[in-house]
Coordinates of N, CA, C and O in Angstrom, one line a residue:
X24 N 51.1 -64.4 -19.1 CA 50.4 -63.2 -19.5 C 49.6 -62.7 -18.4 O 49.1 -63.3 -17.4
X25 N 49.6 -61.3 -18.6 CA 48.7 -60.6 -17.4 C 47.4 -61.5 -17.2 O 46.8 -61.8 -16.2
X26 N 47.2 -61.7 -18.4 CA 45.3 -62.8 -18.0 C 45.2 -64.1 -17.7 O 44.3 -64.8 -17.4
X27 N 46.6 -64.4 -18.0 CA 46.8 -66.0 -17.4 C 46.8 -65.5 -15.5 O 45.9 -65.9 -14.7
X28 N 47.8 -64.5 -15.3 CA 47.9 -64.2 -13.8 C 46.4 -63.6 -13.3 O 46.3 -63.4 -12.1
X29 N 45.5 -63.4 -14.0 CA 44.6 -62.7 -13.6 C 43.6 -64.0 -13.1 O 43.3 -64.1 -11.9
X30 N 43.3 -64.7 -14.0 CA 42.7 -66.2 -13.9 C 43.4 -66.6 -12.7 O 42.7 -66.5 -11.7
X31 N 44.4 -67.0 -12.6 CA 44.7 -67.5 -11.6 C 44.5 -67.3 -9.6 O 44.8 -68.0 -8.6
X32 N 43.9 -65.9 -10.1 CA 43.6 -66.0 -8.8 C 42.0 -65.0 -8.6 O 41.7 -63.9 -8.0
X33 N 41.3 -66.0 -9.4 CA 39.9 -65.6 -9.1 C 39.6 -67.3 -8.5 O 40.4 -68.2 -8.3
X34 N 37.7 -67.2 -8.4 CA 37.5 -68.4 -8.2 C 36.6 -69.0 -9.3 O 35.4 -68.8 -9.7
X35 N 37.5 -70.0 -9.6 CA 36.7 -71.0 -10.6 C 35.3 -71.1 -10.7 O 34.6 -71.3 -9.7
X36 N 34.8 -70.8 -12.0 CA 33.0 -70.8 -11.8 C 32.7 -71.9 -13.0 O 33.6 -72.1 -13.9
X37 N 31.3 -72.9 -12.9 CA 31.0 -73.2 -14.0 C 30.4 -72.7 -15.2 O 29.8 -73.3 -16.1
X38 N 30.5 -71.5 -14.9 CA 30.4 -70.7 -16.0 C 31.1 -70.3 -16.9 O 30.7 -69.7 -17.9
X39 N 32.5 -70.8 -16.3 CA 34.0 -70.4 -17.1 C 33.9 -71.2 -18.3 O 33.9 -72.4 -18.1
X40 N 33.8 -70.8 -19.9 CA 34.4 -71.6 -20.9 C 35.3 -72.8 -20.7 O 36.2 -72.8 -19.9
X41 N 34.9 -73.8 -21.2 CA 36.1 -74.8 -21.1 C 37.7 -74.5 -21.6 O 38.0 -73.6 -22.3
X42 N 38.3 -75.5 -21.2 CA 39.8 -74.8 -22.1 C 39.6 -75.4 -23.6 O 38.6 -76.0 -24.2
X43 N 40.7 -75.2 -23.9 CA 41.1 -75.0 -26.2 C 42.4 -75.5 -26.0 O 42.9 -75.1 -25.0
X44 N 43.1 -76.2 -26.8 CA 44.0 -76.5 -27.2 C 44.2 -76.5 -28.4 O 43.3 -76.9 -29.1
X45 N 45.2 -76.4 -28.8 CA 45.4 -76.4 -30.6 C 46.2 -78.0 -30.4 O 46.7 -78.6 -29.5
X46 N 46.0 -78.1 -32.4 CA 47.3 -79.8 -32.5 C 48.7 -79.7 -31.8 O 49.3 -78.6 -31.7
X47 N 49.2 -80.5 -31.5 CA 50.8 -80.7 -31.0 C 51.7 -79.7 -32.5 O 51.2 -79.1 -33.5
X48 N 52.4 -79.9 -32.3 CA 53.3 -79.0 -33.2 C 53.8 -80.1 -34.2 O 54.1 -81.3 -34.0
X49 N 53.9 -79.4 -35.3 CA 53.9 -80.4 -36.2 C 55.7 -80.8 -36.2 O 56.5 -80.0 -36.6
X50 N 56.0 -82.0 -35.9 CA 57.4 -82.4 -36.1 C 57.7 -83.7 -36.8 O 57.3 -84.9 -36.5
X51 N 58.4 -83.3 -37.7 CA 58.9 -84.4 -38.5 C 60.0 -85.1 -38.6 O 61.1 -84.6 -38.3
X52 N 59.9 -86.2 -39.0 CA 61.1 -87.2 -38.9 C 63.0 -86.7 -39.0 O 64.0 -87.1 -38.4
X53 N 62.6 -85.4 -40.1 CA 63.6 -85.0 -40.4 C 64.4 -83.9 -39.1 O 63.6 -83.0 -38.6
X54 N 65.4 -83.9 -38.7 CA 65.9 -83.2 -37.4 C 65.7 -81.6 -37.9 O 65.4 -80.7 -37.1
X55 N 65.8 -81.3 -39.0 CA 65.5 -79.5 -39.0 C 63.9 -79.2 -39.4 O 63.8 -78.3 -40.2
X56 N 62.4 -79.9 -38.8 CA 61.4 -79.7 -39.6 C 60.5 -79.3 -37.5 O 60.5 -80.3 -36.8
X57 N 60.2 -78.2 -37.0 CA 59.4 -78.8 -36.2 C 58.9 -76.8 -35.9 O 59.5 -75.8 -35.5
X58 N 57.7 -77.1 -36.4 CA 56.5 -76.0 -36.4 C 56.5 -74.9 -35.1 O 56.5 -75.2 -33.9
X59 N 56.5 -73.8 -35.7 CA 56.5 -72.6 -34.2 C 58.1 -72.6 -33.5 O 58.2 -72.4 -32.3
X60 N 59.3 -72.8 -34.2 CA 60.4 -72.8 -33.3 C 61.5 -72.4 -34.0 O 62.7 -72.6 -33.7
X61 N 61.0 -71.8 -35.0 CA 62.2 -71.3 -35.6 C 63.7 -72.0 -35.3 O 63.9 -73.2 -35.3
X62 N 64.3 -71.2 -35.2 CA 66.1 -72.2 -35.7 C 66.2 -72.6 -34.3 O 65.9 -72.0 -33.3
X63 N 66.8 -74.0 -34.5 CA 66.6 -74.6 -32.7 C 67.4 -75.4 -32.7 O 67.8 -75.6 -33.8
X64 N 67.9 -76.1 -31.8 CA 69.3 -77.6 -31.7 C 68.4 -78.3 -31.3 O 67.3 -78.1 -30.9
X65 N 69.0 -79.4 -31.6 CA 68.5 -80.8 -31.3 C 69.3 -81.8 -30.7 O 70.3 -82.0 -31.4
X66 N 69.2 -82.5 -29.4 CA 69.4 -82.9 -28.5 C 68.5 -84.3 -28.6 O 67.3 -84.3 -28.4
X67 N 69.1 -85.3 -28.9 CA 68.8 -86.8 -29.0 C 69.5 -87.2 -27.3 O 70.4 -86.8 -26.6
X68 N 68.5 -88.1 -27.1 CA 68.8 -88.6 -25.9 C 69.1 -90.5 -25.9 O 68.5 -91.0 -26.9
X69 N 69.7 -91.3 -25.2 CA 69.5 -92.7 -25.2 C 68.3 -93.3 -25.3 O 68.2 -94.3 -25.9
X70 N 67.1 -92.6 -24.6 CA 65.8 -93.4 -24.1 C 65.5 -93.0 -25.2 O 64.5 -93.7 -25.3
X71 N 65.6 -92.5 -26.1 CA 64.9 -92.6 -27.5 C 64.0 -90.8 -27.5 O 63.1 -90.6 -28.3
X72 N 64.4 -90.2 -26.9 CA 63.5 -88.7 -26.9 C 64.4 -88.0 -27.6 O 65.6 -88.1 -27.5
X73 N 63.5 -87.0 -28.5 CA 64.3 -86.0 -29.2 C 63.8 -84.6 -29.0 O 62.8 -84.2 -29.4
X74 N 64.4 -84.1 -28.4 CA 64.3 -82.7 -28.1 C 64.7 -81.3 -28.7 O 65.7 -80.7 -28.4
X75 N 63.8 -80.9 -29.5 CA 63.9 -79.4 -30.3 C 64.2 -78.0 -28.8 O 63.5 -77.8 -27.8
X76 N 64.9 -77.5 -29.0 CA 64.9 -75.9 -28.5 C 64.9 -74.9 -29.0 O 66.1 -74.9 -29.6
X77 N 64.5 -74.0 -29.3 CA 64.4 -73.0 -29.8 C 65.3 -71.8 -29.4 O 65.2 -71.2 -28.3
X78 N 66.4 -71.4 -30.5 CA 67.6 -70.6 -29.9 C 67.0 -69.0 -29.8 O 67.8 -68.0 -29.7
X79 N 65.4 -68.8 -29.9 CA 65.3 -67.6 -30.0 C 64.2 -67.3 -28.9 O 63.9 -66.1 -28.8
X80 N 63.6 -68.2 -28.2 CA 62.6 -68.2 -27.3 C 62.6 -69.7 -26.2 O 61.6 -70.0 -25.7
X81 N 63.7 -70.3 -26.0 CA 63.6 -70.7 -25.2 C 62.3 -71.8 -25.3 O 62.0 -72.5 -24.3
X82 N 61.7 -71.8 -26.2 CA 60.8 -73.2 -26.2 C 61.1 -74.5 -26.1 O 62.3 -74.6 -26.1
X83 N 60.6 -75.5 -25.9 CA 61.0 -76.8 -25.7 C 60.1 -77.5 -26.6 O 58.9 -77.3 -26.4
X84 N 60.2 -78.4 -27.6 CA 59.3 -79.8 -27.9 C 60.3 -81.0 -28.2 O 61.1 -81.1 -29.0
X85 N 59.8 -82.0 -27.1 CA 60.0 -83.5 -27.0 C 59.5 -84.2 -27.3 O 58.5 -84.5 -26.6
X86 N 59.8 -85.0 -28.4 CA 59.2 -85.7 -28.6 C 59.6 -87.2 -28.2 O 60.7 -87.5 -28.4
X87 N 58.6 -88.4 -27.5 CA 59.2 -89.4 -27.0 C 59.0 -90.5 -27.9 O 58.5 -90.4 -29.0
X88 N 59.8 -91.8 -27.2 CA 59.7 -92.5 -28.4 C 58.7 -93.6 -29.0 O 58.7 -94.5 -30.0
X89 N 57.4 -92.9 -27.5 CA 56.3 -93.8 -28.0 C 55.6 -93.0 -28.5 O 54.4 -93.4 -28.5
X90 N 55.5 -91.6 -29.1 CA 54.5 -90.6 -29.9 C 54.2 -90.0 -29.5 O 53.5 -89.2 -30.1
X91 N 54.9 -89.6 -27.4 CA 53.7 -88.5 -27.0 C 54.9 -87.3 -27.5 O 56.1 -87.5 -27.8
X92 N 54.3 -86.3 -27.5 CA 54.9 -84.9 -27.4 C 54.5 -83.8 -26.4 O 53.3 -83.5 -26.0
X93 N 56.0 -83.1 -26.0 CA 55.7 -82.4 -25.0 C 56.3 -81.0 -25.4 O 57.4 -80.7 -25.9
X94 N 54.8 -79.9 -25.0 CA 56.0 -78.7 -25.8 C 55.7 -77.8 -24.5 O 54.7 -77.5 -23.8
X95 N 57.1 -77.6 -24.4 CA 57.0 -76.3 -22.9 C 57.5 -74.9 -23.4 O 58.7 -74.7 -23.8
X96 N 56.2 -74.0 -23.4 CA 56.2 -72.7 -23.8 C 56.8 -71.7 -22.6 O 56.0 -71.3 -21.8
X97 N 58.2 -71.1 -22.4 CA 58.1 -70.4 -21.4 C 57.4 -69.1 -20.9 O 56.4 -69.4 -21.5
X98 N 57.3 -68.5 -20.6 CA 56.4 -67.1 -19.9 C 57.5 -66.3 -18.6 O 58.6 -66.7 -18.2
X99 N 56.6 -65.1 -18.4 CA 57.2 -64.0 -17.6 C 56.8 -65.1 -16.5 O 57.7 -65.5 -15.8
X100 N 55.4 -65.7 -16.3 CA 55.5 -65.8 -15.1 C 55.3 -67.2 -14.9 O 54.7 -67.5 -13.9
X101 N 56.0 -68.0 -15.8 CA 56.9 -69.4 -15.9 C 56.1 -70.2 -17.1 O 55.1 -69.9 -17.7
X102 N 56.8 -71.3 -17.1 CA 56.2 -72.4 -18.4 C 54.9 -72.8 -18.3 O 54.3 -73.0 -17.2
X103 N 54.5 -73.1 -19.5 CA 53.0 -73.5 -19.6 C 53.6 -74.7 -20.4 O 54.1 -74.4 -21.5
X104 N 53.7 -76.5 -19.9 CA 53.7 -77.3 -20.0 C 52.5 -77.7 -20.9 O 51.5 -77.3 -20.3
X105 N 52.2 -78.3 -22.0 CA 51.7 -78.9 -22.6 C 52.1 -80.6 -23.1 O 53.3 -80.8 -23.3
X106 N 51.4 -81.7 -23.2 CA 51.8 -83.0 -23.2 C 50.6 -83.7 -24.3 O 49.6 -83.7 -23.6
X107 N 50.5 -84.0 -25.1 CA 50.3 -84.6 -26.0 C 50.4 -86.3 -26.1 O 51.3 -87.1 -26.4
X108 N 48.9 -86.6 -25.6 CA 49.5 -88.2 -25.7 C 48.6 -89.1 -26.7 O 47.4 -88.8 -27.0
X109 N 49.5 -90.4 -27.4 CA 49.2 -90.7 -28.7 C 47.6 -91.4 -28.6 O 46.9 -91.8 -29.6
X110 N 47.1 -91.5 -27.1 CA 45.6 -92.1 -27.5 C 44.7 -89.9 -27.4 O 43.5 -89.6 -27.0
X111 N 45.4 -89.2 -27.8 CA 44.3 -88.3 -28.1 C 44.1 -87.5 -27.0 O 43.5 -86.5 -27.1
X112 N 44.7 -88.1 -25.2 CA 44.6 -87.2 -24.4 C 45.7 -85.9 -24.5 O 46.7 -85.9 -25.2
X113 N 45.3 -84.7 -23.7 CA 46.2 -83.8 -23.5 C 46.4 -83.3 -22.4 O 45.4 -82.7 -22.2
X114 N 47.4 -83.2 -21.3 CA 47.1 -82.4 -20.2 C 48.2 -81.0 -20.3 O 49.1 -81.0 -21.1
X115 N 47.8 -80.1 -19.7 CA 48.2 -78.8 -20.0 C 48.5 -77.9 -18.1 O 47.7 -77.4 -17.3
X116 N 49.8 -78.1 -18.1 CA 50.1 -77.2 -16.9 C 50.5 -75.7 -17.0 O 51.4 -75.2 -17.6
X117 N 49.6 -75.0 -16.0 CA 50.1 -73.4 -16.2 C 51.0 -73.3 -14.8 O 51.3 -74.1 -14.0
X118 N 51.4 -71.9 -15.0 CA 52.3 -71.4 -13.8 C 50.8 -71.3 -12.9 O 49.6 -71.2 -13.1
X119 N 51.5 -71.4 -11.8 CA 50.4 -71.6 -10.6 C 49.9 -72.1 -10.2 O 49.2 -71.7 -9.3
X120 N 49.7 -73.9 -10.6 CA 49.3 -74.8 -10.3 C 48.0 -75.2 -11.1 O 47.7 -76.4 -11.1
X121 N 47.4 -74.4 -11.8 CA 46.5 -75.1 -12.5 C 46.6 -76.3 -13.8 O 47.5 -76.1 -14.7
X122 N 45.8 -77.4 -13.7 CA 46.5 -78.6 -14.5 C 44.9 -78.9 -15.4 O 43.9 -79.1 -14.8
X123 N 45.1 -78.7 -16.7 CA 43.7 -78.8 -17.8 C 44.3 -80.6 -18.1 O 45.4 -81.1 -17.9
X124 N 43.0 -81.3 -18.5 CA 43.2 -82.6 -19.0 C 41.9 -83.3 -19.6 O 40.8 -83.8 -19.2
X125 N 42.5 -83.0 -20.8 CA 41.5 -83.7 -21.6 C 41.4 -84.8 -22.3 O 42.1 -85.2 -23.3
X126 N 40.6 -85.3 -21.9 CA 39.7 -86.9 -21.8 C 39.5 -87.2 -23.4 O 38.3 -87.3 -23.6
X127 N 40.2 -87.3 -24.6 CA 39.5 -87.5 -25.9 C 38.8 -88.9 -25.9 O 37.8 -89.0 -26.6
X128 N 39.2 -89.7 -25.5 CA 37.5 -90.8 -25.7 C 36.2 -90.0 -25.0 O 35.2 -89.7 -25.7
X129 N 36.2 -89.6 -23.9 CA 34.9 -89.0 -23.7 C 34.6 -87.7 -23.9 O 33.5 -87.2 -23.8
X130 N 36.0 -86.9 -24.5 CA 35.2 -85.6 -24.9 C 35.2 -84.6 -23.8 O 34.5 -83.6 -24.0
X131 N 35.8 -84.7 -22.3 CA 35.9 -84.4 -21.4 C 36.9 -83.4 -20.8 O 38.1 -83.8 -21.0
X132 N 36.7 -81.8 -20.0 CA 38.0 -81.5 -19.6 C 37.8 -81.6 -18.2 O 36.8 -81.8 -17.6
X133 N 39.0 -81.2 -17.7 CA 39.2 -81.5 -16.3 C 40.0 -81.0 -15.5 O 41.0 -81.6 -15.1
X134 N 39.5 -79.6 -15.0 CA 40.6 -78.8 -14.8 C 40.8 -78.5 -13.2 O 40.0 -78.1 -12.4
X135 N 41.9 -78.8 -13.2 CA 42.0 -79.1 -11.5 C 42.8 -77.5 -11.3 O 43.7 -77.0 -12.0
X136 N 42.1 -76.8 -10.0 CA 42.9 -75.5 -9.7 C 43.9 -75.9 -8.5 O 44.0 -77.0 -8.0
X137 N 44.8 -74.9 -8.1 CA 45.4 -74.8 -7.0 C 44.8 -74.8 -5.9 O 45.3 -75.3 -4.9
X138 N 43.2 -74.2 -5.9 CA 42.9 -74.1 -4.5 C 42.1 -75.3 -3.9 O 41.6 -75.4 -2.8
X139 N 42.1 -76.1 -4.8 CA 41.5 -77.9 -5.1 C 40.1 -77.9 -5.4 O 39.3 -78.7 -5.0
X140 N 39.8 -76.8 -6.5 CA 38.9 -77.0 -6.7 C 38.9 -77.5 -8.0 O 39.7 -77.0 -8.7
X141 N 38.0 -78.7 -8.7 CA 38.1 -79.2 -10.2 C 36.8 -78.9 -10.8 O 35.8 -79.2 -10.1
X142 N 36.6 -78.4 -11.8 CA 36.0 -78.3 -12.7 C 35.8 -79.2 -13.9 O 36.8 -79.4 -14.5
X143 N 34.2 -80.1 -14.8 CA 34.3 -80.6 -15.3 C 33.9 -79.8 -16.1 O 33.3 -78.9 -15.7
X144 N 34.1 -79.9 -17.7 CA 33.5 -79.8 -18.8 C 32.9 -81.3 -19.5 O 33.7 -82.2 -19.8
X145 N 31.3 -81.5 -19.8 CA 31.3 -83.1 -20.7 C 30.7 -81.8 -22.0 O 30.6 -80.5 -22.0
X146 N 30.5 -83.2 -23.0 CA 30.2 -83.1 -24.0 C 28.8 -82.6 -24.7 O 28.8 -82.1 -25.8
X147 N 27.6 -82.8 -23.8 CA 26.7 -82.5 -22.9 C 26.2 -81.3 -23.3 O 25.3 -81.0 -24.1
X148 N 27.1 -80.5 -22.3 CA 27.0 -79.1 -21.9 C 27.3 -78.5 -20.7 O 27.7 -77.4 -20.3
X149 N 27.1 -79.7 -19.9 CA 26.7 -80.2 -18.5 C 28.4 -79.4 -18.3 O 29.2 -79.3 -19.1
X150 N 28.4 -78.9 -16.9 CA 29.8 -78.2 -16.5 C 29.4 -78.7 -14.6 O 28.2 -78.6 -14.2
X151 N 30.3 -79.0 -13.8 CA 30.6 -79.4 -12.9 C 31.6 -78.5 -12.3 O 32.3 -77.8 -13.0
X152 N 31.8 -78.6 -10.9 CA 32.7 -77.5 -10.3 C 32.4 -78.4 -8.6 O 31.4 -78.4 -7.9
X153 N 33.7 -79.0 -8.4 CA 33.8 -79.7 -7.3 C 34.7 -78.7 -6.2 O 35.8 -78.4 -6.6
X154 N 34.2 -78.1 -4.8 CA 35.2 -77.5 -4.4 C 35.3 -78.8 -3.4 O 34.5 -79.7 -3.2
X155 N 37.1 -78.3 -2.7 CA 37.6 -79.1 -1.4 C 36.7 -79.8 -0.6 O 36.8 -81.0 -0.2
X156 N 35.6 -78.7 -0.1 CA 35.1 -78.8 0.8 C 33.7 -79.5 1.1 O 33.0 -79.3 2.1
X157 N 33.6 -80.4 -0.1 CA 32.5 -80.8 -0.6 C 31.3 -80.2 -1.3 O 30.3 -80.8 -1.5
X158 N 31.6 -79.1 -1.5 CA 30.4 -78.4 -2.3 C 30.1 -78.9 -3.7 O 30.7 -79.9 -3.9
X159 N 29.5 -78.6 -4.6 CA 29.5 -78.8 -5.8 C 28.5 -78.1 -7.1 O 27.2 -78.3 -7.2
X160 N 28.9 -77.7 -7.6 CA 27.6 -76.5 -8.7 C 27.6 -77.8 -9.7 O 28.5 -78.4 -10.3
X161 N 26.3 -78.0 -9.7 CA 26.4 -78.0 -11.6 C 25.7 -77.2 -12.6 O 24.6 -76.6 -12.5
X162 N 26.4 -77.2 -13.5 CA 25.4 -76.3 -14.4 C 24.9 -77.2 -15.7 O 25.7 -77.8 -16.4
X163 N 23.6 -77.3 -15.9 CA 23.2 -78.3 -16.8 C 22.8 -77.0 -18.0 O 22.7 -75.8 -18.1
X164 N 22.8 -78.1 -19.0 CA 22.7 -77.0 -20.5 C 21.6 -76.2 -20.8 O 21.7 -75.4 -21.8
X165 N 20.3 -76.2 -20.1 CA 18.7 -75.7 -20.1 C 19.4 -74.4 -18.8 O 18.6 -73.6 -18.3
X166 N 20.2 -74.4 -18.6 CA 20.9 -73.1 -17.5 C 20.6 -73.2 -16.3 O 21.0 -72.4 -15.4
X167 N 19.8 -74.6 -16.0 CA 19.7 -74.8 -14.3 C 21.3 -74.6 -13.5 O 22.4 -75.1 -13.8
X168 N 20.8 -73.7 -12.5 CA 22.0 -74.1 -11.8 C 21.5 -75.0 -10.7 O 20.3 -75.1 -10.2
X169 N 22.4 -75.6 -10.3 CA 22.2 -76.6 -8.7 C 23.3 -76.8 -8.3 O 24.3 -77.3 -8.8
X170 N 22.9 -76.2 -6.6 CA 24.2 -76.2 -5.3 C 23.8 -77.4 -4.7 O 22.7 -77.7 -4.4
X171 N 25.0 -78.0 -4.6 CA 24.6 -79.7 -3.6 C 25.7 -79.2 -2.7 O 26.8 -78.7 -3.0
X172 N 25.3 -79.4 -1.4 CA 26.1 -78.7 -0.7 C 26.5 -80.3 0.2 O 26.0 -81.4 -0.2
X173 N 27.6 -80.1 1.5 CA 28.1 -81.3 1.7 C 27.2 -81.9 2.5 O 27.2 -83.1 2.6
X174 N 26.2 -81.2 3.1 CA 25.3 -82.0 4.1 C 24.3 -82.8 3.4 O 23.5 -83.5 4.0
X175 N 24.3 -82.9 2.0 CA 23.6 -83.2 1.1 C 22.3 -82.2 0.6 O 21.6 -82.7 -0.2
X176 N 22.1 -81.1 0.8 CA 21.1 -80.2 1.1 C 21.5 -79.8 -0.9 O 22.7 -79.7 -1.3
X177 N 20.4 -79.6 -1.6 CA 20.7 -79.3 -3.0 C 19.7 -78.1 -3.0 O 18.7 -78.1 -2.3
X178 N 20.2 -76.7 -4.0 CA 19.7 -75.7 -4.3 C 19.5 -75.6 -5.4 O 20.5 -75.7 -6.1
X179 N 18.3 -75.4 -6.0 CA 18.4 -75.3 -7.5 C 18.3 -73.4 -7.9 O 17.9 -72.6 -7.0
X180 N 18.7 -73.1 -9.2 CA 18.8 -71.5 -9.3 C 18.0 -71.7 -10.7 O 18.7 -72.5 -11.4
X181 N 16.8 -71.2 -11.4 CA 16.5 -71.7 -12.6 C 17.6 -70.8 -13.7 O 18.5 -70.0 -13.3
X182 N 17.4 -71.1 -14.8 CA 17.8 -70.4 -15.9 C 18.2 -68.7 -15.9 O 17.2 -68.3 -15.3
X183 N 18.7 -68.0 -16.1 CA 18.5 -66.5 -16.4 C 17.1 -66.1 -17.5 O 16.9 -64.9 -17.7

């Protein structure tokens, strides 16, 4: 989408929302039952994965044979990889390199950009933003900001 391409080439702030994901797609035991995919073939594999396609959009959901599921949505300006795994994590790849991954025991995201910078979301409030170059913002939930820069030199910015 134009605002996926738009995102992608700004610079990550911790002020960005964390990411959202919705549940895995609902698929059931039965070969014609699997949520958002309208009429689709199914493609059983040896290793035990079953793979829905969607004959009207090119969607993908696999499911493996230990529970995870993987649904790859395509786009103009390529697939957005989603992965579903059975302890509760999710990682989520867009076109352009950016990779979301969230942590469900801690409640955590963790969004790694293309330009190497990662961004934390906790539970908190607390939001983190690690660049390459050793910089690092955090933003604590009272709205302090603080620049820890790599020489170790820290900035604090109060609240708005």
């Amino acid at each position: 989408s134009a605002v996926e391409a738009a995102a992608a080439h700004r610079v990550p702030s911790v002020r960005d929302a964390p990411p959202r994901v919705g549940p895995p797609p609902a698929v059931s035991d039965a070969e014609h039952s699997c949520s958002g995919l309208g009429a689709f073939d199914v493609n059983r594999h040896e290793d035990g994965r079953v793979e829905r396609v969607s004959r009207e959009t090119g969607r993908r959901v696999v499911t493996f044979a230990n529970g995870t599921v993987k649904d790859v949505v395509p786009s103009a300006e390529g697939s957005i990889s989603t992965v579903y795994f059975t302890n509760g994590d999710v990682k989520r790849a867009h076109p352009g390199g950016r990779v979301e991954y969230f942590y469900k025991e801690v409640d955590t995201w963790h969004t790694t950009h293309p330009e190497g910078v990662e961004v934390y979301h906790f539970p908190s409030g607390q939001t983190e933003a690690h660049g390459a170059d050793g910089r690092k913002e955090i933003l604590f939930p009272d709205g302090l900001l603080r620049r820890v820069y790599p020489d170790g030199r820290e900035e604090d910015e109060p609240a708005p």
